[in-house]
Short mmCIF file of C-alpha atoms and ligand atoms in Angstrom, two decimals:
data_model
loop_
_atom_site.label_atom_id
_atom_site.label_comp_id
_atom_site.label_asym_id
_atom_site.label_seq_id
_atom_site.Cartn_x
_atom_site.Cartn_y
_atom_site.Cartn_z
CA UNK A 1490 -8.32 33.82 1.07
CA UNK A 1491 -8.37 35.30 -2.31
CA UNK A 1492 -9.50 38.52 -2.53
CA UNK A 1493 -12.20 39.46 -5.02
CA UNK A 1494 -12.21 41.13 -8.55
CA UNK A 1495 -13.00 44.61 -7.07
CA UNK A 1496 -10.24 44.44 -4.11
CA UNK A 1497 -7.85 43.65 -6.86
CA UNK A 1498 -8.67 46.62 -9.42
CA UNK A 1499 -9.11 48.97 -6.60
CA UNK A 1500 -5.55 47.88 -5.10
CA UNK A 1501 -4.30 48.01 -8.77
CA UNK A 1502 -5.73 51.70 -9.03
CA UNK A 1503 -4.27 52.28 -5.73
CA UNK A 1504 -0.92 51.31 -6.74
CA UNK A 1505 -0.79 52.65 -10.20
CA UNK A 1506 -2.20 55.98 -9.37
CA UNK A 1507 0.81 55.90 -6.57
CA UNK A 1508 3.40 54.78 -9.56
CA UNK A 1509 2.24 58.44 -10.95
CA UNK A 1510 3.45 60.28 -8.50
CA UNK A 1511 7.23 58.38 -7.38
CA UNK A 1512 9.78 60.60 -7.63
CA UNK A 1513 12.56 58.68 -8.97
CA UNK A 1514 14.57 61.12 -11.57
CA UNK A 1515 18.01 58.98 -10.93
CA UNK A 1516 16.36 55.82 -11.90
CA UNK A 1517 13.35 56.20 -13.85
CA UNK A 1518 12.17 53.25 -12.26
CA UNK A 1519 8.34 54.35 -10.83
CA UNK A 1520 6.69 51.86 -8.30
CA UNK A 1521 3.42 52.21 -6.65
CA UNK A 1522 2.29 49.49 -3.96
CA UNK A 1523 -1.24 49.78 -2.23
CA UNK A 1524 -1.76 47.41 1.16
CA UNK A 1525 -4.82 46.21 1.51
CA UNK A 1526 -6.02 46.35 5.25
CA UNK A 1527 -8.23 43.60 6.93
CA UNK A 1528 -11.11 45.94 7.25
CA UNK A 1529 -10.82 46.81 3.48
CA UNK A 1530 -8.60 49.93 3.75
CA UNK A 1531 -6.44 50.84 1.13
CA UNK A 1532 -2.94 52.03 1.49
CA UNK A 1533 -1.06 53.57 -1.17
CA UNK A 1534 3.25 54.55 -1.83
CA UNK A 1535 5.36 55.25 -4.17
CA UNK A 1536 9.11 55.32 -4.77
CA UNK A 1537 10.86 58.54 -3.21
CA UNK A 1538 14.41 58.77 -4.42
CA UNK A 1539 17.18 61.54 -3.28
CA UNK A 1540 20.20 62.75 -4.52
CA UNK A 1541 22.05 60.85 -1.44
CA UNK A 1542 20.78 58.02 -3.41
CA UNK A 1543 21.24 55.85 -0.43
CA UNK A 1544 18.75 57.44 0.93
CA UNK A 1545 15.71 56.73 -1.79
CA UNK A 1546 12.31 54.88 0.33
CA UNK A 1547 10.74 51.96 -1.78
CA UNK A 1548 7.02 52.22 -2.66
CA UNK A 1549 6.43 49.29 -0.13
CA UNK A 1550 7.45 50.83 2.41
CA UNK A 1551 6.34 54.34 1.46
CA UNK A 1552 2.91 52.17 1.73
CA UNK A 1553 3.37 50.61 5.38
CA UNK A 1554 4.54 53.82 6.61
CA UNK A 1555 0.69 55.16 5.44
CA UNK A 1556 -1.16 52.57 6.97
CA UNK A 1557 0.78 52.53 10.25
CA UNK A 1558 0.57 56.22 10.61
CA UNK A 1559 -3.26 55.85 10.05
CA UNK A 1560 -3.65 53.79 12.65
CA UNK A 1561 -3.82 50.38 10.56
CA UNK A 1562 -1.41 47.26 11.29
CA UNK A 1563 -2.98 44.42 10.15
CA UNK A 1564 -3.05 43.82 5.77
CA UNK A 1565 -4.19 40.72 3.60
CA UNK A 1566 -2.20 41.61 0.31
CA UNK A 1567 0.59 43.88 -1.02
CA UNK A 1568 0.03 44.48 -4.71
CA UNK A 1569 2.85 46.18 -6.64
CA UNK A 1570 2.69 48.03 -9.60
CA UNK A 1571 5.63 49.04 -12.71
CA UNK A 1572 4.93 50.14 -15.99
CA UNK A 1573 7.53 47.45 -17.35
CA UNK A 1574 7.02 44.81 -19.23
CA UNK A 1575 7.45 42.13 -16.51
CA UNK A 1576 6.57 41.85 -13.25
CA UNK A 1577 8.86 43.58 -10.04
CA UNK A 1578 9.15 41.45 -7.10
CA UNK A 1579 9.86 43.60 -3.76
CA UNK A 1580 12.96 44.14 -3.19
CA UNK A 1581 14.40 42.23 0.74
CA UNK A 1582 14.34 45.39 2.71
CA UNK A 1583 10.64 45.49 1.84
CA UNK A 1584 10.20 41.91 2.35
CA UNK A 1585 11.68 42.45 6.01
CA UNK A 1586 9.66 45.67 7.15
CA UNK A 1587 6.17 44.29 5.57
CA UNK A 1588 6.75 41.20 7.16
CA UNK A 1589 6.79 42.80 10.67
CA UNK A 1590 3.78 43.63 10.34
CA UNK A 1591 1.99 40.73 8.10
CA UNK A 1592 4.32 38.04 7.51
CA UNK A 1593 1.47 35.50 5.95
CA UNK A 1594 0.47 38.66 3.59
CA UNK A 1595 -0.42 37.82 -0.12
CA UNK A 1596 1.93 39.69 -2.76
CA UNK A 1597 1.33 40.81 -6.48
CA UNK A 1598 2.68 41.95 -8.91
CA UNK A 1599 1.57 43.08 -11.90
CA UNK A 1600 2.87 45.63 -15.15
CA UNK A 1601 1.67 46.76 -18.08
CA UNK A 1602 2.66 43.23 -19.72
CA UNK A 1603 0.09 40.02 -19.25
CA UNK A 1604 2.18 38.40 -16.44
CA UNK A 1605 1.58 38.36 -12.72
CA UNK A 1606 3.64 37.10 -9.50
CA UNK A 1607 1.21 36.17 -7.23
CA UNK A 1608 3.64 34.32 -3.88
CA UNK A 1609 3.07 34.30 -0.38
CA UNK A 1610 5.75 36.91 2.04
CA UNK A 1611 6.71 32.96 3.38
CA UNK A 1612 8.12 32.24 0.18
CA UNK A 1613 9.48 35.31 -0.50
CA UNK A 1614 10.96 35.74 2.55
CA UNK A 1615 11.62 32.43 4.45
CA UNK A 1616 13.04 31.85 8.19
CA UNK A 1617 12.47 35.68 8.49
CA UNK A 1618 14.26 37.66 11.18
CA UNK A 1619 11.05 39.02 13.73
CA UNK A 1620 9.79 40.57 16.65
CA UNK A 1621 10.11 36.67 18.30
CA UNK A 1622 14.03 36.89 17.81
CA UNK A 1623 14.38 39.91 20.26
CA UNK A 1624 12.91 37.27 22.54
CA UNK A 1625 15.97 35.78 22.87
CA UNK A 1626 17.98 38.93 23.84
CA UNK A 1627 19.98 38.53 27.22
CA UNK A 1628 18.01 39.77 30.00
CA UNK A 1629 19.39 42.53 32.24
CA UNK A 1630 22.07 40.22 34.64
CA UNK A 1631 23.03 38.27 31.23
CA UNK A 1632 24.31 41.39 29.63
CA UNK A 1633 28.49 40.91 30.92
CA UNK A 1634 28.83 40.35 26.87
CA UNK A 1635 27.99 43.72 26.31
CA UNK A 1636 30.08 45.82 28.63
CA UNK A 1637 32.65 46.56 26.82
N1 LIG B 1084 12.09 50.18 -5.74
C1 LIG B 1084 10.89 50.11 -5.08
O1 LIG B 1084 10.20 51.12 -4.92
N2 LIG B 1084 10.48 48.90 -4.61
C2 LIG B 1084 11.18 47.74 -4.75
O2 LIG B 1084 10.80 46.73 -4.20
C3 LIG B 1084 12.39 47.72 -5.58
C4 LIG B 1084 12.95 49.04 -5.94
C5 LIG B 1084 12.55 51.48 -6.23
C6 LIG B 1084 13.72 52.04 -5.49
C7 LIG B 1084 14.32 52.95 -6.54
O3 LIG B 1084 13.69 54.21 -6.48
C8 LIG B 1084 13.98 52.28 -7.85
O4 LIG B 1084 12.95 51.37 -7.57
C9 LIG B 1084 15.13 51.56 -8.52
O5 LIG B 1084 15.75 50.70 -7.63
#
């Protein structure tokens, strides 16, 4: 279901108020992404980069690591914010650790130019890895392949 002109700008505030604060002085590259929660909770992160630059944390995630810690697992859309010109698609570790959580999720994008990505985590992210694979993990007596 679409969500309505005043989810949008307050998910846009959300994530551009986030972009403010990313702390990304290798790249330069700020990102803020705001979740929007089933019960109409917003959820904000930005970018937190390190000098072990390995080690930098995407907005999106940032943003799922809020919500889950508040107590708040199920979301509706991901809208992500740059102050570029064109839109920033998340990048696939994102893609992988939102869709744990909402794998039908709407995503966003927007910038400070006129274009938008609006695309559904199932096309972003098709024949996803999930919870359902572990499923299929041997079961206790099946496990002779991992004795060595
Ligand atoms: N970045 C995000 O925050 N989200 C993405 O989906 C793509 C990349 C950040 C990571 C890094 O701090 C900077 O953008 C440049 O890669």
């Amino acid at each position: 279901m679409p969500i309505s002109e005043s989810q949008f700008a307050a998910l846009k505030q959300g994530a551009v108020d986030a972009s403010r604060h990313a702390w990304c002085p290798y790249s330069k590259f700020a990102v803020g992404a705001a979740l929007l929660a089933t019960d109409g909770q917003i959820f904000a992160g930005c970018n937190v980069e390190n000098a072990s630059h390995g080690l930098t944390i995407c907005a999106e995630r940032n943003a799922v690591g809020q919500a889950i810690s508040a107590g708040c697992r199920d979301f509706t859309t991901l809208l992500i914010f740059t102050a570029t010109d064109k839109p920033t698609a998340p990048c696939g570790a994102c893609r992988q650790v939102v869709t744990e959580f909402a794998p039908d999720i709407e995503v966003i994008s927007v910038c400070d130019g006129p274009e938008n990505i609006q695309v559904s985590m199932r096309d972003l992210l098709p024949r996803s890895f999930g919870p359902h694979n572990l499923d299929d993990a041997p079961k206790p007596d099946q496990t002779s392949a991992l004795d060595n």
